[in-house]
Amino acid sequence: LLPHGPLGQRPQLVVHEQVRPAPVVNLQPQVRQRGTGLGLRAAIGYAGSNELTFYGAGGVLRYIASPRFGLELAVDVNGCEEAIVVPIELSGLVFFNTRGQVQPYLLAGVDFNIIAPNDRAVSFLYAGGHFGVGLEILVGRRLGITLDARTFVQGLAHSVETDVEYGITVNTGFNFYFPGHRRI
């Protein structure tokens, strides 16, 4: 026989449910900090002076000096029907919306292009400048996906001729930032 409560009632089972607090969501804006990144990119371009379309791929080294400013060194290998072009670009970057995942930027810099025509044994060196706009989407702490458009103007570096090249390139790729790069 089980003991009963007062007046023959059975004791009731009391269940205590433990309430978990809601997860804490950090709504503070993320800020890009200094760091170094390596990346790959693909390019397509048009040289208006020669009416040539070219395409290729290359590598990128980025150094983010502060949330708003960075440097980029890029080397590509591009090709078209008439030549192989190896542009080497050094760009300064100015970022906007540094507290968001999508960060637009302006860029400007100097570039050198080694042009090896298919029908000649002589290569040419062009020097000039470029400027443009871009967008980097930060995916996580260490990966950025980029898209930018750059215009360029350049001339033969070792000639007094006025052989001026101009055009536009569109680049897309990604940058992997080293563990020292962080967003707080």
PDB file of C-alpha atoms in Angstrom:
ATOM      1  CA  LEU A   1       0.000   0.000   0.000  1.00  0.00           C
ATOM      2  CA  LEU A   2       1.149   3.486  -0.908  1.00  0.00           C
ATOM      3  CA  PRO A   3       0.505   6.323   1.462  1.00  0.00           C
ATOM      4  CA  HIS A   4      -2.071   8.792   0.287  1.00  0.00           C
ATOM      5  CA  GLY A   5      -2.242  12.496   0.975  1.00  0.00           C
ATOM      6  CA  PRO A   6      -4.941  14.197   3.026  1.00  0.00           C
ATOM      7  CA  LEU A   7      -8.405  12.841   2.462  1.00  0.00           C
ATOM      8  CA  GLY A   8      -7.170   9.943   0.385  1.00  0.00           C
ATOM      9  CA  GLN A   9      -5.646  11.922  -2.475  1.00  0.00           C
ATOM     10  CA  ARG A  10      -2.510  10.777  -4.163  1.00  0.00           C
ATOM     11  CA  PRO A  11       0.406  13.217  -4.207  1.00  0.00           C
ATOM     12  CA  GLN A  12       0.835  15.017  -7.528  1.00  0.00           C
ATOM     13  CA  LEU A  13       4.024  14.875  -9.456  1.00  0.00           C
ATOM     14  CA  VAL A  14       5.501  18.359  -9.923  1.00  0.00           C
ATOM     15  CA  VAL A  15       7.808  18.898 -12.917  1.00  0.00           C
ATOM     16  CA  HIS A  16      10.077  21.912 -12.959  1.00  0.00           C
ATOM     17  CA  GLU A  17      11.076  22.945 -16.463  1.00  0.00           C
ATOM     18  CA  GLN A  18      14.390  24.711 -16.763  1.00  0.00           C
ATOM     19  CA  VAL A  19      14.105  27.774 -18.976  1.00  0.00           C
ATOM     20  CA  ARG A  20      17.152  28.472 -21.120  1.00  0.00           C
ATOM     21  CA  PRO A  21      18.039  32.071 -21.813  1.00  0.00           C
ATOM     22  CA  ALA A  22      17.756  33.247 -25.394  1.00  0.00           C
ATOM     23  CA  PRO A  23      21.031  33.159 -27.329  1.00  0.00           C
ATOM     24  CA  VAL A  24      22.957  36.390 -27.285  1.00  0.00           C
ATOM     25  CA  VAL A  25      23.228  37.904 -30.757  1.00  0.00           C
ATOM     26  CA  ASN A  26      26.091  40.299 -31.213  1.00  0.00           C
ATOM     27  CA  LEU A  27      24.612  43.186 -33.185  1.00  0.00           C
ATOM     28  CA  GLN A  28      27.708  45.309 -32.967  1.00  0.00           C
ATOM     29  CA  PRO A  29      29.056  46.176 -36.389  1.00  0.00           C
ATOM     30  CA  GLN A  30      32.054  44.234 -37.638  1.00  0.00           C
ATOM     31  CA  VAL A  31      35.060  46.354 -38.574  1.00  0.00           C
ATOM     32  CA  ARG A  32      37.765  45.245 -40.977  1.00  0.00           C
ATOM     33  CA  GLN A  33      41.206  45.391 -39.384  1.00  0.00           C
ATOM     34  CA  ARG A  34      44.695  45.328 -40.814  1.00  0.00           C
ATOM     35  CA  GLY A  35      46.023  42.158 -42.378  1.00  0.00           C
ATOM     36  CA  THR A  36      47.426  40.435 -45.448  1.00  0.00           C
ATOM     37  CA  GLY A  37      45.632  38.300 -47.984  1.00  0.00           C
ATOM     38  CA  LEU A  38      46.398  36.197 -51.050  1.00  0.00           C
ATOM     39  CA  GLY A  39      43.942  35.593 -53.827  1.00  0.00           C
ATOM     40  CA  LEU A  40      43.188  34.495 -57.346  1.00  0.00           C
ATOM     41  CA  ARG A  41      41.213  36.355 -59.968  1.00  0.00           C
ATOM     42  CA  ALA A  42      39.909  36.041 -63.500  1.00  0.00           C
ATOM     43  CA  ALA A  43      39.896  38.968 -65.926  1.00  0.00           C
ATOM     44  CA  ILE A  44      38.261  40.002 -69.150  1.00  0.00           C
ATOM     45  CA  GLY A  45      39.100  43.224 -70.890  1.00  0.00           C
ATOM     46  CA  TYR A  46      38.875  45.368 -73.956  1.00  0.00           C
ATOM     47  CA  ALA A  47      41.698  47.478 -75.384  1.00  0.00           C
ATOM     48  CA  GLY A  48      39.872  50.206 -77.283  1.00  0.00           C
ATOM     49  CA  SER A  49      42.985  51.488 -79.001  1.00  0.00           C
ATOM     50  CA  ASN A  50      43.499  48.146 -80.782  1.00  0.00           C
ATOM     51  CA  GLU A  51      39.909  46.864 -80.594  1.00  0.00           C
ATOM     52  CA  LEU A  52      41.086  43.669 -78.887  1.00  0.00           C
ATOM     53  CA  THR A  53      39.233  41.573 -76.344  1.00  0.00           C
ATOM     54  CA  PHE A  54      41.477  39.689 -73.920  1.00  0.00           C
ATOM     55  CA  TYR A  55      40.962  37.336 -71.000  1.00  0.00           C
ATOM     56  CA  GLY A  56      43.103  35.619 -68.405  1.00  0.00           C
ATOM     57  CA  ALA A  57      43.789  34.937 -64.761  1.00  0.00           C
ATOM     58  CA  GLY A  58      46.281  35.863 -62.091  1.00  0.00           C
ATOM     59  CA  GLY A  59      47.209  36.296 -58.480  1.00  0.00           C
ATOM     60  CA  VAL A  60      46.636  39.074 -55.954  1.00  0.00           C
ATOM     61  CA  LEU A  61      48.470  40.101 -52.783  1.00  0.00           C
ATOM     62  CA  ARG A  62      46.527  42.533 -50.570  1.00  0.00           C
ATOM     63  CA  TYR A  63      47.691  44.397 -47.507  1.00  0.00           C
ATOM     64  CA  ILE A  64      44.941  46.097 -45.507  1.00  0.00           C
ATOM     65  CA  ALA A  65      46.688  48.896 -43.607  1.00  0.00           C
ATOM     66  CA  SER A  66      43.550  50.149 -41.796  1.00  0.00           C
ATOM     67  CA  PRO A  67      39.783  49.644 -42.060  1.00  0.00           C
ATOM     68  CA  ARG A  68      39.633  52.240 -44.863  1.00  0.00           C
ATOM     69  CA  PHE A  69      42.947  51.868 -46.740  1.00  0.00           C
ATOM     70  CA  GLY A  70      44.814  49.048 -48.425  1.00  0.00           C
ATOM     71  CA  LEU A  71      47.384  48.169 -51.091  1.00  0.00           C
ATOM     72  CA  GLU A  72      47.116  45.548 -53.789  1.00  0.00           C
ATOM     73  CA  LEU A  73      49.732  43.949 -56.038  1.00  0.00           C
ATOM     74  CA  ALA A  74      48.286  41.911 -58.908  1.00  0.00           C
ATOM     75  CA  VAL A  75      49.961  39.933 -61.699  1.00  0.00           C
ATOM     76  CA  ASP A  76      47.883  38.396 -64.500  1.00  0.00           C
ATOM     77  CA  VAL A  77      48.521  36.472 -67.687  1.00  0.00           C
ATOM     78  CA  ASN A  78      46.044  37.557 -70.362  1.00  0.00           C
ATOM     79  CA  GLY A  79      45.727  36.422 -73.922  1.00  0.00           C
ATOM     80  CA  CYS A  80      44.091  37.423 -77.177  1.00  0.00           C
ATOM     81  CA  GLU A  81      44.449  36.415 -80.808  1.00  0.00           C
ATOM     82  CA  GLU A  82      47.471  38.636 -81.368  1.00  0.00           C
ATOM     83  CA  ALA A  83      49.516  38.580 -78.160  1.00  0.00           C
ATOM     84  CA  ILE A  84      50.109  37.472 -74.593  1.00  0.00           C
ATOM     85  CA  VAL A  85      49.873  40.349 -72.102  1.00  0.00           C
ATOM     86  CA  VAL A  86      51.279  40.214 -68.566  1.00  0.00           C
ATOM     87  CA  PRO A  87      50.013  43.193 -66.544  1.00  0.00           C
ATOM     88  CA  ILE A  88      51.649  44.003 -63.208  1.00  0.00           C
ATOM     89  CA  GLU A  89      49.497  46.416 -61.176  1.00  0.00           C
ATOM     90  CA  LEU A  90      50.108  48.239 -57.907  1.00  0.00           C
ATOM     91  CA  SER A  91      46.905  49.825 -56.572  1.00  0.00           C
ATOM     92  CA  GLY A  92      45.854  51.881 -53.595  1.00  0.00           C
ATOM     93  CA  LEU A  93      42.418  50.934 -52.207  1.00  0.00           C
ATOM     94  CA  VAL A  94      39.949  53.145 -50.312  1.00  0.00           C
ATOM     95  CA  PHE A  95      37.104  51.176 -48.666  1.00  0.00           C
ATOM     96  CA  PHE A  96      33.640  52.458 -47.818  1.00  0.00           C
ATOM     97  CA  ASN A  97      31.042  50.868 -45.485  1.00  0.00           C
ATOM     98  CA  THR A  98      33.840  49.315 -43.440  1.00  0.00           C
ATOM     99  CA  ARG A  99      31.346  48.007 -40.863  1.00  0.00           C
ATOM    100  CA  GLY A 100      29.443  45.801 -43.293  1.00  0.00           C
ATOM    101  CA  GLN A 101      29.984  42.538 -45.112  1.00  0.00           C
ATOM    102  CA  VAL A 102      29.664  44.298 -48.475  1.00  0.00           C
ATOM    103  CA  GLN A 103      32.432  46.857 -48.834  1.00  0.00           C
ATOM    104  CA  PRO A 104      32.635  49.033 -51.954  1.00  0.00           C
ATOM    105  CA  TYR A 105      36.005  50.554 -52.775  1.00  0.00           C
ATOM    106  CA  LEU A 106      37.816  52.916 -55.117  1.00  0.00           C
ATOM    107  CA  LEU A 107      41.205  52.038 -56.529  1.00  0.00           C
ATOM    108  CA  ALA A 108      43.967  53.793 -58.439  1.00  0.00           C
ATOM    109  CA  GLY A 109      47.534  52.931 -59.249  1.00  0.00           C
ATOM    110  CA  VAL A 110      50.334  52.263 -61.688  1.00  0.00           C
ATOM    111  CA  ASP A 111      50.723  49.358 -64.050  1.00  0.00           C
ATOM    112  CA  PHE A 112      53.313  47.823 -66.318  1.00  0.00           C
ATOM    113  CA  ASN A 113      52.354  45.522 -69.178  1.00  0.00           C
ATOM    114  CA  ILE A 114      54.691  43.143 -70.930  1.00  0.00           C
ATOM    115  CA  ILE A 115      53.221  42.480 -74.356  1.00  0.00           C
ATOM    116  CA  ALA A 116      54.541  39.557 -76.394  1.00  0.00           C
ATOM    117  CA  PRO A 117      52.999  39.624 -79.890  1.00  0.00           C
ATOM    118  CA  ASN A 118      52.440  36.215 -81.491  1.00  0.00           C
ATOM    119  CA  ASP A 119      54.072  37.240 -84.771  1.00  0.00           C
ATOM    120  CA  ARG A 120      57.234  38.909 -83.372  1.00  0.00           C
ATOM    121  CA  ALA A 121      60.212  37.830 -81.317  1.00  0.00           C
ATOM    122  CA  VAL A 122      60.335  41.244 -79.597  1.00  0.00           C
ATOM    123  CA  SER A 123      58.300  42.043 -76.499  1.00  0.00           C
ATOM    124  CA  PHE A 124      57.118  45.508 -75.570  1.00  0.00           C
ATOM    125  CA  LEU A 125      56.890  47.181 -72.176  1.00  0.00           C
ATOM    126  CA  TYR A 126      54.046  49.595 -71.605  1.00  0.00           C
ATOM    127  CA  ALA A 127      53.752  51.775 -68.479  1.00  0.00           C
ATOM    128  CA  GLY A 128      50.742  53.731 -67.295  1.00  0.00           C
ATOM    129  CA  GLY A 129      48.040  54.110 -64.735  1.00  0.00           C
ATOM    130  CA  HIS A 130      44.596  52.816 -63.884  1.00  0.00           C
ATOM    131  CA  PHE A 131      41.626  53.679 -61.710  1.00  0.00           C
ATOM    132  CA  GLY A 132      38.311  52.027 -60.979  1.00  0.00           C
ATOM    133  CA  VAL A 133      35.626  50.867 -58.575  1.00  0.00           C
ATOM    134  CA  GLY A 134      35.111  47.557 -56.836  1.00  0.00           C
ATOM    135  CA  LEU A 135      33.170  45.566 -54.321  1.00  0.00           C
ATOM    136  CA  GLU A 136      34.412  43.060 -51.755  1.00  0.00           C
ATOM    137  CA  ILE A 137      31.970  40.746 -50.006  1.00  0.00           C
ATOM    138  CA  LEU A 138      33.447  39.442 -46.757  1.00  0.00           C
ATOM    139  CA  VAL A 139      32.360  35.844 -46.228  1.00  0.00           C
ATOM    140  CA  GLY A 140      33.416  34.920 -42.721  1.00  0.00           C
ATOM    141  CA  ARG A 141      36.548  36.180 -41.048  1.00  0.00           C
ATOM    142  CA  ARG A 142      39.096  35.279 -43.701  1.00  0.00           C
ATOM    143  CA  LEU A 143      37.469  35.106 -47.138  1.00  0.00           C
ATOM    144  CA  GLY A 144      36.574  38.000 -49.417  1.00  0.00           C
ATOM    145  CA  ILE A 145      34.950  37.724 -52.848  1.00  0.00           C
ATOM    146  CA  THR A 146      35.803  40.618 -55.163  1.00  0.00           C
ATOM    147  CA  LEU A 147      34.452  42.224 -58.320  1.00  0.00           C
ATOM    148  CA  ASP A 148      35.948  45.365 -59.857  1.00  0.00           C
ATOM    149  CA  ALA A 149      36.204  47.352 -63.082  1.00  0.00           C
ATOM    150  CA  ARG A 150      39.356  49.292 -64.004  1.00  0.00           C
ATOM    151  CA  THR A 151      40.164  51.676 -66.811  1.00  0.00           C
ATOM    152  CA  PHE A 152      43.765  52.021 -67.964  1.00  0.00           C
ATOM    153  CA  VAL A 153      45.891  54.364 -70.073  1.00  0.00           C
ATOM    154  CA  GLN A 154      49.484  53.491 -70.926  1.00  0.00           C
ATOM    155  CA  GLY A 155      52.253  54.106 -73.421  1.00  0.00           C
ATOM    156  CA  LEU A 156      55.473  52.461 -74.569  1.00  0.00           C
ATOM    157  CA  ALA A 157      58.016  52.774 -71.784  1.00  0.00           C
ATOM    158  CA  HIS A 158      61.126  52.736 -74.031  1.00  0.00           C
ATOM    159  CA  SER A 159      59.982  54.840 -76.982  1.00  0.00           C
ATOM    160  CA  VAL A 160      59.408  58.474 -77.809  1.00  0.00           C
ATOM    161  CA  GLU A 161      56.515  57.479 -80.073  1.00  0.00           C
ATOM    162  CA  THR A 162      53.017  58.415 -78.980  1.00  0.00           C
ATOM    163  CA  ASP A 163      51.690  54.856 -79.070  1.00  0.00           C
ATOM    164  CA  VAL A 164      49.009  55.114 -76.357  1.00  0.00           C
ATOM    165  CA  GLU A 165      46.898  52.143 -75.246  1.00  0.00           C
ATOM    166  CA  TYR A 166      43.638  52.503 -73.318  1.00  0.00           C
ATOM    167  CA  GLY A 167      40.846  50.206 -72.265  1.00  0.00           C
ATOM    168  CA  ILE A 168      38.953  48.554 -69.449  1.00  0.00           C
ATOM    169  CA  THR A 169      39.244  45.306 -67.495  1.00  0.00           C
ATOM    170  CA  VAL A 170      36.702  43.565 -65.283  1.00  0.00           C
ATOM    171  CA  ASN A 171      38.109  41.264 -62.579  1.00  0.00           C
ATOM    172  CA  THR A 172      36.454  38.809 -60.236  1.00  0.00           C
ATOM    173  CA  GLY A 173      38.034  36.514 -57.683  1.00  0.00           C
ATOM    174  CA  PHE A 174      38.629  35.864 -54.031  1.00  0.00           C
ATOM    175  CA  ASN A 175      41.123  36.765 -51.320  1.00  0.00           C
ATOM    176  CA  PHE A 176      42.032  34.529 -48.399  1.00  0.00           C
ATOM    177  CA  TYR A 177      43.218  36.644 -45.471  1.00  0.00           C
ATOM    178  CA  PHE A 178      45.846  35.146 -43.177  1.00  0.00           C
ATOM    179  CA  PRO A 179      44.995  34.344 -39.541  1.00  0.00           C
ATOM    180  CA  GLY A 180      46.468  37.672 -38.417  1.00  0.00           C
ATOM    181  CA  HIS A 181      43.662  39.419 -40.306  1.00  0.00           C
ATOM    182  CA  ARG A 182      40.634  39.838 -38.110  1.00  0.00           C
ATOM    183  CA  ARG A 183      37.334  41.575 -37.851  1.00  0.00           C
ATOM    184  CA  ILE A 184      36.339  42.648 -34.346  1.00  0.00           C
TER     185      ILE A 184
END
